mmCIF file of C-alpha atoms in Angstrom:
data_model
loop_
_atom_site.group_PDB
_atom_site.id
_atom_site.type_symbol
_atom_site.label_atom_id
_atom_site.label_comp_id
_atom_site.label_asym_id
_atom_site.label_seq_id
_atom_site.Cartn_x
_atom_site.Cartn_y
_atom_site.Cartn_z
ATOM 1 C CA MET X 10 84.783 101.360 102.224
ATOM 2 C CA ARG X 11 88.187 102.000 103.792
ATOM 3 C CA VAL X 12 91.147 100.715 101.769
ATOM 4 C CA LEU X 13 94.845 100.300 102.567
ATOM 5 C CA VAL X 14 97.350 100.322 99.691
ATOM 6 C CA VAL X 15 100.822 99.185 100.747
ATOM 7 C CA GLY X 16 103.467 100.405 98.319
ATOM 8 C CA GLY X 17 101.343 103.301 97.128
ATOM 9 C CA SER X 18 104.355 105.258 95.863
ATOM 10 C CA GLY X 19 105.330 102.725 93.168
ATOM 11 C CA GLY X 20 104.068 102.711 89.602
ATOM 12 C CA ILE X 21 101.148 100.317 90.020
ATOM 13 C CA GLY X 22 100.605 101.271 93.666
ATOM 14 C CA ALA X 23 100.227 104.953 92.774
ATOM 15 C CA ALA X 24 97.708 104.019 90.087
ATOM 16 C CA PHE X 25 95.705 102.026 92.642
ATOM 17 C CA VAL X 26 95.697 105.039 94.974
ATOM 18 C CA GLU X 27 94.512 107.453 92.275
ATOM 19 C CA LEU X 28 91.745 105.151 91.056
ATOM 20 C CA LEU X 29 90.495 104.257 94.537
ATOM 21 C CA CYS X 30 90.345 107.924 95.551
ATOM 22 C CA GLY X 31 88.057 108.516 92.576
ATOM 23 C CA ARG X 32 85.548 105.807 93.493
ATOM 24 C CA GLU X 33 82.277 106.790 95.148
ATOM 25 C CA ASP X 34 82.180 103.589 97.221
ATOM 26 C CA ILE X 35 85.522 104.433 98.875
ATOM 27 C CA SER X 36 85.416 106.775 101.873
ATOM 28 C CA GLN X 37 89.113 106.705 102.807
ATOM 29 C CA VAL X 38 92.364 105.506 101.277
ATOM 30 C CA LEU X 39 95.387 104.842 103.467
ATOM 31 C CA ALA X 40 98.539 104.505 101.366
ATOM 32 C CA THR X 41 102.119 103.813 102.358
ATOM 33 C CA PHE X 42 105.447 105.002 101.035
ATOM 34 C CA CYS X 43 108.943 103.923 102.044
ATOM 35 C CA PHE X 44 111.248 106.908 101.481
ATOM 36 C CA HIS X 45 109.593 110.035 100.031
ATOM 37 C CA GLU X 46 105.945 111.035 100.401
ATOM 38 C CA PRO X 47 104.355 111.279 96.935
ATOM 39 C CA SER X 48 102.984 114.609 95.715
ATOM 40 C CA PHE X 49 99.537 113.220 94.879
ATOM 41 C CA VAL X 50 96.901 114.587 97.261
ATOM 42 C CA HIS X 51 93.174 113.951 97.637
ATOM 43 C CA PRO X 52 90.617 114.635 100.385
ATOM 44 C CA LYS X 53 90.148 110.879 100.902
ATOM 45 C CA LEU X 54 93.865 110.098 100.990
ATOM 46 C CA HIS X 55 96.193 109.766 103.977
ATOM 47 C CA TRP X 56 99.868 108.953 103.343
ATOM 48 C CA LEU X 57 101.825 106.859 105.870
ATOM 49 C CA ALA X 58 105.556 106.121 106.013
ATOM 50 C CA LEU X 59 106.248 102.388 106.227
ATOM 51 C CA ASP X 60 109.072 99.910 105.871
ATOM 52 C CA PRO X 61 106.948 96.981 104.590
ATOM 53 C CA CYS X 62 109.661 94.485 105.585
ATOM 54 C CA SER X 63 109.727 95.639 109.220
ATOM 55 C CA ASP X 64 107.683 93.560 111.658
ATOM 56 C CA ARG X 65 107.460 96.534 114.040
ATOM 57 C CA ASP X 66 106.345 98.975 111.329
ATOM 58 C CA VAL X 67 103.666 96.673 109.952
ATOM 59 C CA ALA X 68 102.382 95.829 113.441
ATOM 60 C CA LYS X 69 101.999 99.549 114.234
ATOM 61 C CA LEU X 70 100.351 100.252 110.884
ATOM 62 C CA CYS X 71 97.698 97.597 111.458
ATOM 63 C CA ALA X 72 97.184 98.618 115.092
ATOM 64 C CA ASP X 73 96.529 102.228 114.051
ATOM 65 C CA ALA X 74 94.604 101.668 110.815
ATOM 66 C CA GLY X 75 91.214 100.691 112.236
ATOM 67 C CA ARG X 76 88.592 98.817 110.243
ATOM 68 C CA LEU X 77 89.637 97.956 106.682
ATOM 69 C CA ASP X 78 87.510 96.604 103.856
ATOM 70 C CA TRP X 79 90.297 96.053 101.329
ATOM 71 C CA VAL X 80 94.061 95.695 101.668
ATOM 72 C CA ILE X 81 96.155 95.739 98.489
ATOM 73 C CA ASN X 82 99.905 95.120 98.618
ATOM 74 C CA ALA X 83 101.723 96.523 95.579
ATOM 75 C CA VAL X 84 105.272 96.239 96.937
ATOM 76 C CA GLY X 85 107.701 94.406 94.679
ATOM 77 C CA MET X 86 111.113 94.373 93.002
ATOM 78 C CA LEU X 87 112.684 92.732 89.957
ATOM 79 C CA HIS X 88 116.118 94.375 89.845
ATOM 80 C CA THR X 89 118.360 96.889 91.562
ATOM 81 C CA GLU X 90 120.688 99.493 90.075
ATOM 82 C CA GLU X 91 123.531 97.014 90.465
ATOM 83 C CA ARG X 92 121.884 93.709 89.516
ATOM 84 C CA GLY X 93 119.300 92.511 87.034
ATOM 85 C CA PRO X 94 117.342 89.241 87.017
ATOM 86 C CA GLU X 95 119.499 86.183 86.348
ATOM 87 C CA LYS X 96 119.268 84.669 82.872
ATOM 88 C CA THR X 97 120.850 81.471 84.173
ATOM 89 C CA VAL X 98 121.373 79.749 87.506
ATOM 90 C CA LYS X 99 125.091 80.314 86.903
ATOM 91 C CA ARG X 100 124.388 83.960 87.760
ATOM 92 C CA PHE X 101 122.698 83.096 91.064
ATOM 93 C CA ASP X 102 123.712 85.338 93.963
ATOM 94 C CA THR X 103 122.657 84.592 97.534
ATOM 95 C CA GLU X 104 122.280 88.203 98.660
ATOM 96 C CA PHE X 105 120.201 89.102 95.587
ATOM 97 C CA MET X 106 117.958 86.093 96.174
ATOM 98 C CA LEU X 107 117.407 87.034 99.822
ATOM 99 C CA LEU X 108 116.600 90.614 98.824
ATOM 100 C CA ASN X 109 113.983 89.361 96.343
ATOM 101 C CA MET X 110 112.428 87.180 99.033
ATOM 102 C CA GLN X 111 112.454 90.017 101.541
ATOM 103 C CA VAL X 112 110.756 92.530 99.241
ATOM 104 C CA ASN X 113 108.439 90.266 97.222
ATOM 105 C CA THR X 114 107.351 87.763 99.872
ATOM 106 C CA VAL X 115 107.795 89.045 103.426
ATOM 107 C CA PRO X 116 105.435 92.092 103.405
ATOM 108 C CA THR X 117 102.369 89.988 102.593
ATOM 109 C CA LEU X 118 103.103 87.595 105.444
ATOM 110 C CA LEU X 119 103.656 90.461 107.884
ATOM 111 C CA LEU X 120 100.369 92.079 106.871
ATOM 112 C CA ALA X 121 98.499 88.809 107.313
ATOM 113 C CA LYS X 122 100.124 88.368 110.718
ATOM 114 C CA TYR X 123 98.556 91.560 112.061
ATOM 115 C CA LEU X 124 95.335 92.205 110.092
ATOM 116 C CA ASP X 125 92.881 90.049 112.077
ATOM 117 C CA LYS X 126 91.285 92.895 114.057
ATOM 118 C CA ASN X 127 91.112 95.183 111.018
ATOM 119 C CA PHE X 128 88.957 92.701 109.102
ATOM 120 C CA LYS X 129 86.703 91.669 111.995
ATOM 121 C CA GLY X 130 83.068 92.430 111.238
ATOM 122 C CA VAL X 131 83.742 93.396 107.602
ATOM 123 C CA ALA X 132 81.612 91.580 105.034
ATOM 124 C CA ASN X 133 83.280 90.500 101.781
ATOM 125 C CA ALA X 134 86.711 91.917 102.645
ATOM 126 C CA LYS X 135 89.613 91.641 100.187
ATOM 127 C CA PHE X 136 93.299 90.911 100.829
ATOM 128 C CA ALA X 137 95.246 91.062 97.571
ATOM 129 C CA THR X 138 98.878 91.195 96.528
ATOM 130 C CA VAL X 139 100.329 92.031 93.133
ATOM 131 C CA SER X 140 102.182 88.872 92.112
ATOM 132 C CA ALA X 141 103.457 87.897 88.650
ATOM 133 C CA LYS X 142 102.702 85.201 86.115
ATOM 134 C CA VAL X 143 106.392 84.232 86.122
ATOM 135 C CA GLY X 144 105.810 83.024 89.690
ATOM 136 C CA SER X 145 103.578 80.255 88.360
ATOM 137 C CA ILE X 146 105.465 76.943 88.530
ATOM 138 C CA ALA X 147 103.111 75.294 86.052
ATOM 139 C CA ASP X 148 103.519 78.150 83.555
ATOM 140 C CA ASN X 149 107.329 78.252 83.663
ATOM 141 C CA GLN X 150 108.484 77.196 80.197
ATOM 142 C CA LEU X 151 111.522 79.459 79.761
ATOM 143 C CA GLY X 152 113.493 79.348 83.009
ATOM 144 C CA GLY X 153 115.707 82.270 83.979
ATOM 145 C CA TRP X 154 114.905 85.107 86.393
ATOM 146 C CA VAL X 155 115.670 82.655 89.195
ATOM 147 C CA SER X 156 115.336 84.907 92.249
ATOM 148 C CA TYR X 157 112.292 86.800 90.996
ATOM 149 C CA ARG X 158 110.448 83.641 89.956
ATOM 150 C CA ALA X 159 111.252 81.913 93.243
ATOM 151 C CA SER X 160 110.218 84.886 95.382
ATOM 152 C CA LYS X 161 106.910 85.277 93.533
ATOM 153 C CA ALA X 162 106.272 81.523 93.767
ATOM 154 C CA ALA X 163 106.916 81.821 97.509
ATOM 155 C CA LEU X 164 104.506 84.773 97.628
ATOM 156 C CA ASN X 165 101.845 82.711 95.882
ATOM 157 C CA MET X 166 102.320 79.859 98.342
ATOM 158 C CA ALA X 167 102.071 82.333 101.224
ATOM 159 C CA LEU X 168 98.777 83.696 99.872
ATOM 160 C CA LYS X 169 97.368 80.203 99.366
ATOM 161 C CA THR X 170 98.371 79.258 102.920
ATOM 162 C CA ILE X 171 96.859 82.455 104.361
ATOM 163 C CA ALA X 172 93.607 81.761 102.519
ATOM 164 C CA ILE X 173 93.387 78.243 103.966
ATOM 165 C CA GLU X 174 93.986 79.481 107.519
ATOM 166 C CA TRP X 175 91.529 82.359 107.168
ATOM 167 C CA ARG X 176 88.706 80.088 105.998
ATOM 168 C CA MET X 177 88.251 79.297 109.695
ATOM 169 C CA ARG X 178 89.314 82.554 111.378
ATOM 170 C CA LEU X 179 88.272 85.165 108.792
ATOM 171 C CA PRO X 180 85.858 83.397 106.432
ATOM 172 C CA GLN X 181 84.527 86.691 105.050
ATOM 173 C CA VAL X 182 87.902 87.619 103.485
ATOM 174 C CA CYS X 183 88.810 86.853 99.878
ATOM 175 C CA VAL X 184 92.577 86.361 99.509
ATOM 176 C CA ALA X 185 93.860 86.906 95.972
ATOM 177 C CA ALA X 186 97.117 86.878 94.027
ATOM 178 C CA LEU X 187 96.978 89.279 91.059
ATOM 179 C CA HIS X 188 99.020 89.314 87.840
ATOM 180 C CA PRO X 189 99.145 92.869 86.416
ATOM 181 C CA GLY X 190 100.385 92.059 82.934
ATOM 182 C CA THR X 191 103.506 93.774 81.599
ATOM 183 C CA THR X 192 103.156 97.324 82.874
ATOM 184 C CA ASP X 193 105.167 100.392 81.961
ATOM 185 C CA THR X 194 106.893 101.045 85.295
ATOM 186 C CA ASP X 195 110.457 101.305 86.551
ATOM 187 C CA LEU X 196 110.293 97.597 87.419
ATOM 188 C CA SER X 197 109.775 96.452 83.829
ATOM 189 C CA ARG X 198 111.314 99.317 81.849
ATOM 190 C CA PRO X 199 114.714 97.652 81.166
ATOM 191 C CA PHE X 200 112.932 94.594 79.726
ATOM 192 C CA GLN X 201 110.292 96.118 77.429
ATOM 193 C CA ALA X 202 112.156 95.986 74.095
ATOM 194 C CA ASN X 203 110.396 92.858 72.820
ATOM 195 C CA VAL X 204 106.975 93.561 74.321
ATOM 196 C CA PRO X 205 104.316 94.360 71.673
ATOM 197 C CA LYS X 206 102.762 97.801 72.145
ATOM 198 C CA ASP X 207 99.311 96.336 72.749
ATOM 199 C CA LYS X 208 100.734 94.127 75.525
ATOM 200 C CA LEU X 209 102.481 96.926 77.421
ATOM 201 C CA PHE X 210 99.950 98.474 79.789
ATOM 202 C CA THR X 211 99.915 101.851 81.482
ATOM 203 C CA PRO X 212 99.863 101.611 85.277
ATOM 204 C CA LEU X 213 96.348 103.083 85.351
ATOM 205 C CA TYR X 214 95.041 100.498 82.890
ATOM 206 C CA SER X 215 96.656 97.608 84.749
ATOM 207 C CA ALA X 216 95.383 98.817 88.129
ATOM 208 C CA GLN X 217 91.891 99.406 86.745
ATOM 209 C CA CYS X 218 91.782 95.872 85.358
ATOM 210 C CA MET X 219 92.916 94.381 88.669
ATOM 211 C CA LEU X 220 90.344 96.423 90.600
ATOM 212 C CA GLN X 221 87.647 95.136 88.259
ATOM 213 C CA VAL X 222 88.809 91.598 89.006
ATOM 214 C CA LEU X 223 88.719 92.220 92.757
ATOM 215 C CA ASP X 224 85.249 93.743 92.544
ATOM 216 C CA THR X 225 83.861 90.437 91.282
ATOM 217 C CA LYS X 226 85.557 88.111 93.777
ATOM 218 C CA THR X 227 83.859 86.613 96.820
ATOM 219 C CA PRO X 228 85.182 84.810 99.919
ATOM 220 C CA GLU X 229 84.183 81.525 98.252
ATOM 221 C CA GLN X 230 86.881 82.259 95.634
ATOM 222 C CA SER X 231 89.618 82.917 98.185
ATOM 223 C CA GLY X 232 93.090 81.506 97.652
ATOM 224 C CA ARG X 233 93.295 81.754 93.865
ATOM 225 C CA PHE X 234 95.576 83.417 91.311
ATOM 226 C CA TRP X 235 93.980 85.885 88.882
ATOM 227 C CA SER X 236 95.289 87.613 85.774
ATOM 228 C CA TRP X 237 94.485 91.227 84.903
ATOM 229 C CA ASP X 238 91.882 90.019 82.361
ATOM 230 C CA GLY X 239 89.967 87.972 84.951
ATOM 231 C CA SER X 240 91.278 84.589 83.857
ATOM 232 C CA GLU X 241 92.546 82.200 86.527
ATOM 233 C CA LEU X 242 96.232 81.300 86.448
ATOM 234 C CA PRO X 243 97.756 77.987 87.545
ATOM 235 C CA TRP X 244 99.966 77.972 90.617
#
């Protein structure tokens, strides 16, 4: 199989890249980075510079990538150096909200816009994005984290909508939203103080669990939201 990992330089993305390079059923891994090419090298691996929020960049990536069996988008943000997630709507900031939407939602839609030819003729293809359980509207019992929750809920709606459209055009593709659990990366590090040790996953463990979930999914299960442990999450 040939696999594309978008956001392969991040914590979870890098773990996906490492694990996929080690699989015997994978012949090539294409992985993207935004600013600095990672130091990880492997005979199967080809690094590509990409702005995942750029229509032009994503269009060129898909035009050049050739046939793809799996596409995994691991791009995401929760905070910046200047701003953290809002504990209350009183802290809402328009620019921060738009940045969350741009990074957490837009790349998946751009990929879906241009991937048709890459998936043509591929049996049981996978199109997955790392989402978050806090993007589940039904599961929201605590509030807070307004921009992050909203952008991940928008991502989930985008994935559901893509799955519905592709049932006619690309019926052999399984579209999936994936919840990684709380993972020890730069994204979650400022918010780990109250996370039990057995609930804080290494990036490799989280990525391995999500790959195991993807391995079991079929096109008939397209358009659903899966947790790292294989359980289905409510939208």
